[in-house]
Coordinates of C-alpha atoms in Angstrom, one line a residue:
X1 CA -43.7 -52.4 14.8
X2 CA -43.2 -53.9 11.2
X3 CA -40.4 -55.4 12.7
X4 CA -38.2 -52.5 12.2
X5 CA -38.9 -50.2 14.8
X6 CA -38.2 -50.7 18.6
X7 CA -40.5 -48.4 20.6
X8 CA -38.3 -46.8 23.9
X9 CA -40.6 -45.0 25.3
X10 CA -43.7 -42.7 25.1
X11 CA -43.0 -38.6 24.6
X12 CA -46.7 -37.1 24.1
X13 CA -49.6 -38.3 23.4
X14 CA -52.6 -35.3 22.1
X15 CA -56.0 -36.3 21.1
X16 CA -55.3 -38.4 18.0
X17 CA -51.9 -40.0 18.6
X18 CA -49.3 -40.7 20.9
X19 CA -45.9 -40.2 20.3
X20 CA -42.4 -42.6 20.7
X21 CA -39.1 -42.3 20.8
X22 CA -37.9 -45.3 18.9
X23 CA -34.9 -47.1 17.4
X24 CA -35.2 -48.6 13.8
X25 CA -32.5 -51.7 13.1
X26 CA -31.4 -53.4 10.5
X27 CA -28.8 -55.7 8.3
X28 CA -25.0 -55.3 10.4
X29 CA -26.1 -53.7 13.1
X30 CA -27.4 -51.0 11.9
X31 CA -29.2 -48.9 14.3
X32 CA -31.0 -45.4 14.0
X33 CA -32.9 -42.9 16.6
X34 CA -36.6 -41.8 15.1
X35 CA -39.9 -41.0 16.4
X36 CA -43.1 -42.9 15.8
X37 CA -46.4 -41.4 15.7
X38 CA -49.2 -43.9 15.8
X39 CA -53.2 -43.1 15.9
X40 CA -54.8 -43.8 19.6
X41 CA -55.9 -47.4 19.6
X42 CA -59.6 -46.2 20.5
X43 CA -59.3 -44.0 17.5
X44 CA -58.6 -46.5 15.0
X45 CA -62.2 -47.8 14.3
X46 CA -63.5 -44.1 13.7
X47 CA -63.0 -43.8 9.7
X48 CA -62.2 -39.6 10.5
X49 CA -59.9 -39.9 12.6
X50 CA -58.4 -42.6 10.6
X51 CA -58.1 -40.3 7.4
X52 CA -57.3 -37.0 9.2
X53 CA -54.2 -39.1 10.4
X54 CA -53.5 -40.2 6.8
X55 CA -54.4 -36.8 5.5
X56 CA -51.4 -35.6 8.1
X57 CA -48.5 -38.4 6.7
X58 CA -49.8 -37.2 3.2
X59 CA -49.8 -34.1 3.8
X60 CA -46.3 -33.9 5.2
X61 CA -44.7 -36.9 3.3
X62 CA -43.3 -35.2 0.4
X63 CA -41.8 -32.0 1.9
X64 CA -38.3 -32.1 2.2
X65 CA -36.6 -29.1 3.2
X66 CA -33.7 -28.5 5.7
X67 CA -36.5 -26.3 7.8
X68 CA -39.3 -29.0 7.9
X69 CA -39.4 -32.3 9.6
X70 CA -38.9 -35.1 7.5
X71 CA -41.2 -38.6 7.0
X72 CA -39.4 -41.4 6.7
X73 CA -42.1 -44.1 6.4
X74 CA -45.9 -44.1 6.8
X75 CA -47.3 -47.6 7.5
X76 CA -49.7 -50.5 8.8
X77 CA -48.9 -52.7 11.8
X78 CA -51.4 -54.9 14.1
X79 CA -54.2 -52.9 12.8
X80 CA -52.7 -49.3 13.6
X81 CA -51.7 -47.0 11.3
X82 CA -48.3 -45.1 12.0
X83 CA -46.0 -42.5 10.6
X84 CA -42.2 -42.7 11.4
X85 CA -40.3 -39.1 11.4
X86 CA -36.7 -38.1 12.0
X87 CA -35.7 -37.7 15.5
X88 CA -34.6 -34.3 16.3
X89 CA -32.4 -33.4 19.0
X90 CA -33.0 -30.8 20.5
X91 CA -35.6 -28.2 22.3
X92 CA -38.7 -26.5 20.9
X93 CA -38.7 -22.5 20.8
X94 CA -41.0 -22.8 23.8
X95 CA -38.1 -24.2 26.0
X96 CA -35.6 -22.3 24.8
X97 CA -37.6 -18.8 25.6
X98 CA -38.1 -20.6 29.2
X99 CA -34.5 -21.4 29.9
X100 CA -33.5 -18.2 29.0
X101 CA -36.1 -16.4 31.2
X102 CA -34.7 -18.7 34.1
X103 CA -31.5 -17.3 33.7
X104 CA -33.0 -13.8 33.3
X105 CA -31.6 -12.9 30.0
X106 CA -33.2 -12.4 26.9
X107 CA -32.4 -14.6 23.7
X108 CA -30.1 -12.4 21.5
X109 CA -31.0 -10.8 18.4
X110 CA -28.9 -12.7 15.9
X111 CA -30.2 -16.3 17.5
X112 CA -33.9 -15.6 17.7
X113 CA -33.8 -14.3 14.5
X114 CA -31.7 -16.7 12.9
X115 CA -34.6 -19.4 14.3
X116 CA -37.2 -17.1 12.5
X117 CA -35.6 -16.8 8.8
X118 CA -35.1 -20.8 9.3
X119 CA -38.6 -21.0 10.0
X120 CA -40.2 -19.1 8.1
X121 CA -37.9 -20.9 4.8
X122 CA -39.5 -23.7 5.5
X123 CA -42.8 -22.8 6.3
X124 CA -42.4 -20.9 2.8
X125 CA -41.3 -23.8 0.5
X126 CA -44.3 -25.8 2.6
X127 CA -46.9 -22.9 1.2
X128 CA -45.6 -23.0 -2.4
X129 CA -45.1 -26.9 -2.8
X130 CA -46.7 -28.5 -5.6
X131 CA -47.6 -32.1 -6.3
X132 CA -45.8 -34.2 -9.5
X133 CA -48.0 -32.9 -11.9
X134 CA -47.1 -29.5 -10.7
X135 CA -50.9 -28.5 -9.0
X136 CA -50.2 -26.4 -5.8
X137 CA -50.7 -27.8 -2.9
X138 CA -51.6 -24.8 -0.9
X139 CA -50.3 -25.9 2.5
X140 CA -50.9 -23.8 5.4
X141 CA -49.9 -25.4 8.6
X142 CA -52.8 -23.2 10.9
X143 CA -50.6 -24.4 13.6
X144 CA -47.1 -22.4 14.0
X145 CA -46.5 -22.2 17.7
X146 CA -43.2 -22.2 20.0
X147 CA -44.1 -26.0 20.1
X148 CA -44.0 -26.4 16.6
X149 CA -40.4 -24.9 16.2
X150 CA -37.8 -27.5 17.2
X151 CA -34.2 -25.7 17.1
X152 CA -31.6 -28.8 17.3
X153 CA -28.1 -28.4 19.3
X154 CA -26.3 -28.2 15.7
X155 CA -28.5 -25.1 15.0
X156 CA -31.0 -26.5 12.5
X157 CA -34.5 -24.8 12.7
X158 CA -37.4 -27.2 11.5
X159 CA -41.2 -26.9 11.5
X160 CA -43.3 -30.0 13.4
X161 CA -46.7 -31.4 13.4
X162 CA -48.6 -31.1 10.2
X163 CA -51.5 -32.3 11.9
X164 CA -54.2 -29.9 11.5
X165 CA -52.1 -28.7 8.3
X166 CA -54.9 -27.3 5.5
X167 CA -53.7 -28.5 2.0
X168 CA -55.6 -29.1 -1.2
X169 CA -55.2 -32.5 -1.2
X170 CA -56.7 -33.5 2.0
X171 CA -60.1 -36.2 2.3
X172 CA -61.2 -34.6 5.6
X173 CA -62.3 -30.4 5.6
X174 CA -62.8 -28.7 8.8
X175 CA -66.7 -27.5 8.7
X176 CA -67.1 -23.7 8.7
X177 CA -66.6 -21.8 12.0
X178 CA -64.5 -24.9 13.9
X179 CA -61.4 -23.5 15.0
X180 CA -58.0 -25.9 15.7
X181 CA -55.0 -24.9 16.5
X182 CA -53.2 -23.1 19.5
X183 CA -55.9 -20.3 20.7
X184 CA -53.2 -17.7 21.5
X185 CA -50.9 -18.1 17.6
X186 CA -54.0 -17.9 16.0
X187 CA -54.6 -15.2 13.0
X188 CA -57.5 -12.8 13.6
X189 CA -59.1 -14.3 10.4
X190 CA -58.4 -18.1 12.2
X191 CA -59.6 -16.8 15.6
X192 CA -63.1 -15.2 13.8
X193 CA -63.4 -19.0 11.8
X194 CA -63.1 -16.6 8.3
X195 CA -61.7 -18.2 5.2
X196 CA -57.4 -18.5 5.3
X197 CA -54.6 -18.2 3.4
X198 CA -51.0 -19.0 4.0
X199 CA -50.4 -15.4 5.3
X200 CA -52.8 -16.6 8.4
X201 CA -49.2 -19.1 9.1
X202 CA -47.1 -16.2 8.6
X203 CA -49.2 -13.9 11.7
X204 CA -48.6 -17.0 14.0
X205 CA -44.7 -17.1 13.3
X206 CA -45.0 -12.6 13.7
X207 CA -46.7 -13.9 16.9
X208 CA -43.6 -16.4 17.9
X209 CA -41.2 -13.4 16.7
X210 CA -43.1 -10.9 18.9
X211 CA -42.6 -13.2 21.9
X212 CA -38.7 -14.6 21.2
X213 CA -37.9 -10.8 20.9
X214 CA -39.5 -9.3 23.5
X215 CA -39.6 -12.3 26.1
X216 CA -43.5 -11.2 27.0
X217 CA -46.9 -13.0 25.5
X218 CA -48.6 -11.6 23.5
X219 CA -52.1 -12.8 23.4
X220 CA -52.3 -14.9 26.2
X221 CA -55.1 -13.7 28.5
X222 CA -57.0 -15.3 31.5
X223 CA -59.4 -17.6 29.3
X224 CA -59.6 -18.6 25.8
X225 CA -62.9 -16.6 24.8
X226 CA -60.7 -13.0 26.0
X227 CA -57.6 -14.5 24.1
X228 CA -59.7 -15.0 20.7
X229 CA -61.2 -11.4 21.4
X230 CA -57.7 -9.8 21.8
X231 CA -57.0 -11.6 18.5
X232 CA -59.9 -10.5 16.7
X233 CA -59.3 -7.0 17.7
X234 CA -55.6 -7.0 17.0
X235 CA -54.6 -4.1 19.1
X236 CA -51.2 -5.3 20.0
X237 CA -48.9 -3.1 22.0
X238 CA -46.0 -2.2 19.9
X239 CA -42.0 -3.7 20.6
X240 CA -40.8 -0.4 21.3
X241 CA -43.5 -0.1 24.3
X242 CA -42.5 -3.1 26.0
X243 CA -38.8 -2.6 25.7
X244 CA -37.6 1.0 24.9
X245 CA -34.4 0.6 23.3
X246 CA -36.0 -2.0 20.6
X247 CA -34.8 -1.5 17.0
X248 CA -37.1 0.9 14.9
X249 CA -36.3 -1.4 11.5
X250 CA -37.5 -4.6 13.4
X251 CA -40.2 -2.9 15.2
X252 CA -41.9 -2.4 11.6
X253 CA -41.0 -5.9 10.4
X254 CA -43.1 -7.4 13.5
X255 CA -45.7 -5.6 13.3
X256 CA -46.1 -5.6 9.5
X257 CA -46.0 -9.2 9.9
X258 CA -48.9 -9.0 12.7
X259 CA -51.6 -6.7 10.9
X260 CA -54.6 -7.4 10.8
X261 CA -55.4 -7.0 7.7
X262 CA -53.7 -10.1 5.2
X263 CA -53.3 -7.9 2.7
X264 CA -51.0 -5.7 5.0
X265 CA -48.6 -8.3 5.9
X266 CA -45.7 -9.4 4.1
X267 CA -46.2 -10.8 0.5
X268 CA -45.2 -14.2 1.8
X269 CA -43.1 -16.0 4.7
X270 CA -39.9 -15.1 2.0
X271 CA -40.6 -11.6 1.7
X272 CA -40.2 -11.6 6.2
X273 CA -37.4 -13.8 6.3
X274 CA -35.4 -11.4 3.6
X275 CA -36.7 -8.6 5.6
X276 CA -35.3 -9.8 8.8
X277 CA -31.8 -10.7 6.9
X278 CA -31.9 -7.3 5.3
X279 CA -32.1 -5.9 9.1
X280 CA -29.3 -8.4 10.3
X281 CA -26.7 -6.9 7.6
X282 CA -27.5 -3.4 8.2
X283 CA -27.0 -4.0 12.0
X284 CA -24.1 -6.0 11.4
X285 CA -24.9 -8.5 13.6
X286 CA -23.1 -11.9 12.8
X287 CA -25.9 -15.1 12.7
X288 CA -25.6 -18.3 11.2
X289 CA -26.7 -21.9 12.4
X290 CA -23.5 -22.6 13.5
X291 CA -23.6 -19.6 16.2
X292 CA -27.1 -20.7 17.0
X293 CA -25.8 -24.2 18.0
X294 CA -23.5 -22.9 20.3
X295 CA -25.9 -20.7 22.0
X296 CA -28.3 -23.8 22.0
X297 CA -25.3 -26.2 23.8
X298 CA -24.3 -23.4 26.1
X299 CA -28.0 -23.2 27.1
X300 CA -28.8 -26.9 28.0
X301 CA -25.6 -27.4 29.0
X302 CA -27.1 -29.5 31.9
X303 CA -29.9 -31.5 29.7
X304 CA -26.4 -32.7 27.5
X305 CA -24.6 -33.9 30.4
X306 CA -27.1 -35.7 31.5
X307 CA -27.6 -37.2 28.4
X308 CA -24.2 -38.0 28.0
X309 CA -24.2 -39.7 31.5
X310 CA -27.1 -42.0 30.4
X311 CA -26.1 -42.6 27.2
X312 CA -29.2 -41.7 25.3
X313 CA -31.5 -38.6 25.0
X314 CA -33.3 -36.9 27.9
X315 CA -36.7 -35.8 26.3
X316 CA -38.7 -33.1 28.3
X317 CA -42.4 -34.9 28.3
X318 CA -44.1 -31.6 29.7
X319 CA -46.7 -30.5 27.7

């Protein structure tokens, strides 16, 4: 592809594009893991599809933050269009909460919430990023889901997949009343198809929080038409009922962050992450990304062995 990029092998594939792992060379051996994500070759003569994909790259292409994914290159090749992306080793949040629930222990407090404030920094700097002649972008990602929160063996949280990302700058504009995104992170404003702001990405990470804390679902009921109700409705079942020894101070950050009302929530995915630091200190519970990543090793202890033994990266292709 271009000549640059060596395609390995295939590691998703949704409804618009499929995904590679893939090795870009160049001059003295130079040699570097990424991942390509190119447009579905039956996709590529429908002029939507085409420009929601280049919407995405555009979209995403300029934010660079420690918490978001980066784009390295966005390009042309045999007439497909493709975006290349770092490669990020690691396991999404959804993996991690399902490893730990095979070993029957929660994920402790100062590493789930350390994964939170990361994500929710970058989801924040995402929200308030603004073009070169300094017009807001307004940003919101309408997709935040355990899936969209890689946490990397050294500890670094970053968000994924601006795909269905709203900003201002975009071609294509989702019609009134058509919902994307994961069913059971939507906002209740997402859920009724009602008009969004960023906060709507800030009830989906409350929703992630909700879960990594308490190691239940939330929303998830037998179909998606109950789920979207349940959302609508908002009547969520406090912390402190699922688990009776939860913290009173966090308790009232989650569900602050998960009201129903925008106006309720916190001023902005800054104002939780602070709040979730503040509770940290006054715990005195020790966090950083360093502790994280040795939680994160010590969990896929196995998966790093393995990889070892192959000599490359074993990448988890269940969806």
């Amino acid at each position: 592809m271009a000549g640059k990029y060596q395609l390995l092998r295939k590691i998703a594939q949704g409804g618009m594009a499929e995904v590679y792992l893939a090795k870009q060379t160049g001059l003295e051996g130079f040699e570097k893991l990424v991942v390509v994500k190119r447009i579905l070759p039956h996709l590529i003569e429908n002029e939507e599809f085409v420009r929601m994909f280049l919407d995405e790259a555009r979209t995403a292409a300029d934010l660079r933050h420690p918490n978001v994914v980066q784009i390295f290159e966005i390009g042309e090749d045999a007439g497909t269009y493709f975006i290349v992306m770092e490669f990020l080793h690691g396991q999404d949040v959804r993996r991690v909460l399902r490893r730990a629930a095979e070993l029957g222990k929660r994920v402790p407090p100062a590493h789930g919430l350390q994964i939170i404030i990361d994500a929710a920094n970058g989801l924040d700097y995402a929200h308030k990023k603004q073009d070169l002649q300094g017009r807001a972008l307004n940003i919101i990602h309408r997709d935040i889901s355990p899936q969209n929160i890689i946490v990397t063996y050294d500890g670094t949280t970053k968000i994924v997949d601006f795909g269905i990302a709203k900003a201002a700058s975009q071609s294509v504009h989702t019609a009134s009343g058509v919902l994307k995104g994961k069913y059971s992170y939507m906002s209740p404003e997402q859920a009724s198809g009602g008009e969004m702001d960023q906060r709507t990405d800030q009830f989906a990470l409350g929703i992630v929080l909700y879960e990594t804390m308490t190691m239940t679902r939330l929303f998830k009921l037998q179909n998606e038409i109950m789920t979207l109700h349940a959302i609508i409705e908002c009547n969520i079942k406090p912390p402190q009922d699922v688990l009776p020894d939860f913290p009173q101070e966090l308790n009232n950050i989650i569900m602050k962050a998960l009201s129903r009302r925008r106006e309720d929530r916190f001023k902005d995915c800054r104002e939780l992450g602070e709040a979730l630091e503040e509770f940290l200190a006054e715990e005195r519970v020790l966090h950083s990304p360093g502790r994280l990543s040795s939680y994160m090793n010590e969990l896929f202890k196995d998966e790093l062995a393995q990889e070892k033994a192959l000599g490359m990266p074993v990448i988890d292709q269940e969806g």
